[in-house]
Amino acid sequence: MKLKYFAWIAEIIGKREEIIELPEKVKTINDLINWLSLQDNSYKIAFADTNKLKYAINQILSQQKDKITNNDEIAFFPPMTGG
């Protein structure tokens, strides 16, 4: 699975993207967030307030409850604002 991080999320985690092997028990974006948060404190900090996050599965805006697979690309980014 390819993970992409944008803006302050990438700064906190220390990388813009990575490839991981999805554990079998991880079935949704919410599961992924919880699992990543257990792997390293930087993920725990970046994902501490999920109300400040948006998600995309294969470049389609998604929600935490949406299903994911090892073949997906998941992006994490802050809400966009216009100006």
PDB file of C-alpha atoms in Angstrom, residues 4 27 81:
ATOM      1  CA  LYS A   4       1.029   9.873   0.940  1.00  0.00           C
ATOM      2  CA  LYS A  27      -9.673  -3.021   6.903  1.00  0.00           C
ATOM      3  CA  THR A  81      -9.394  26.456   2.288  1.00  0.00           C
TER       4      THR A  81
END
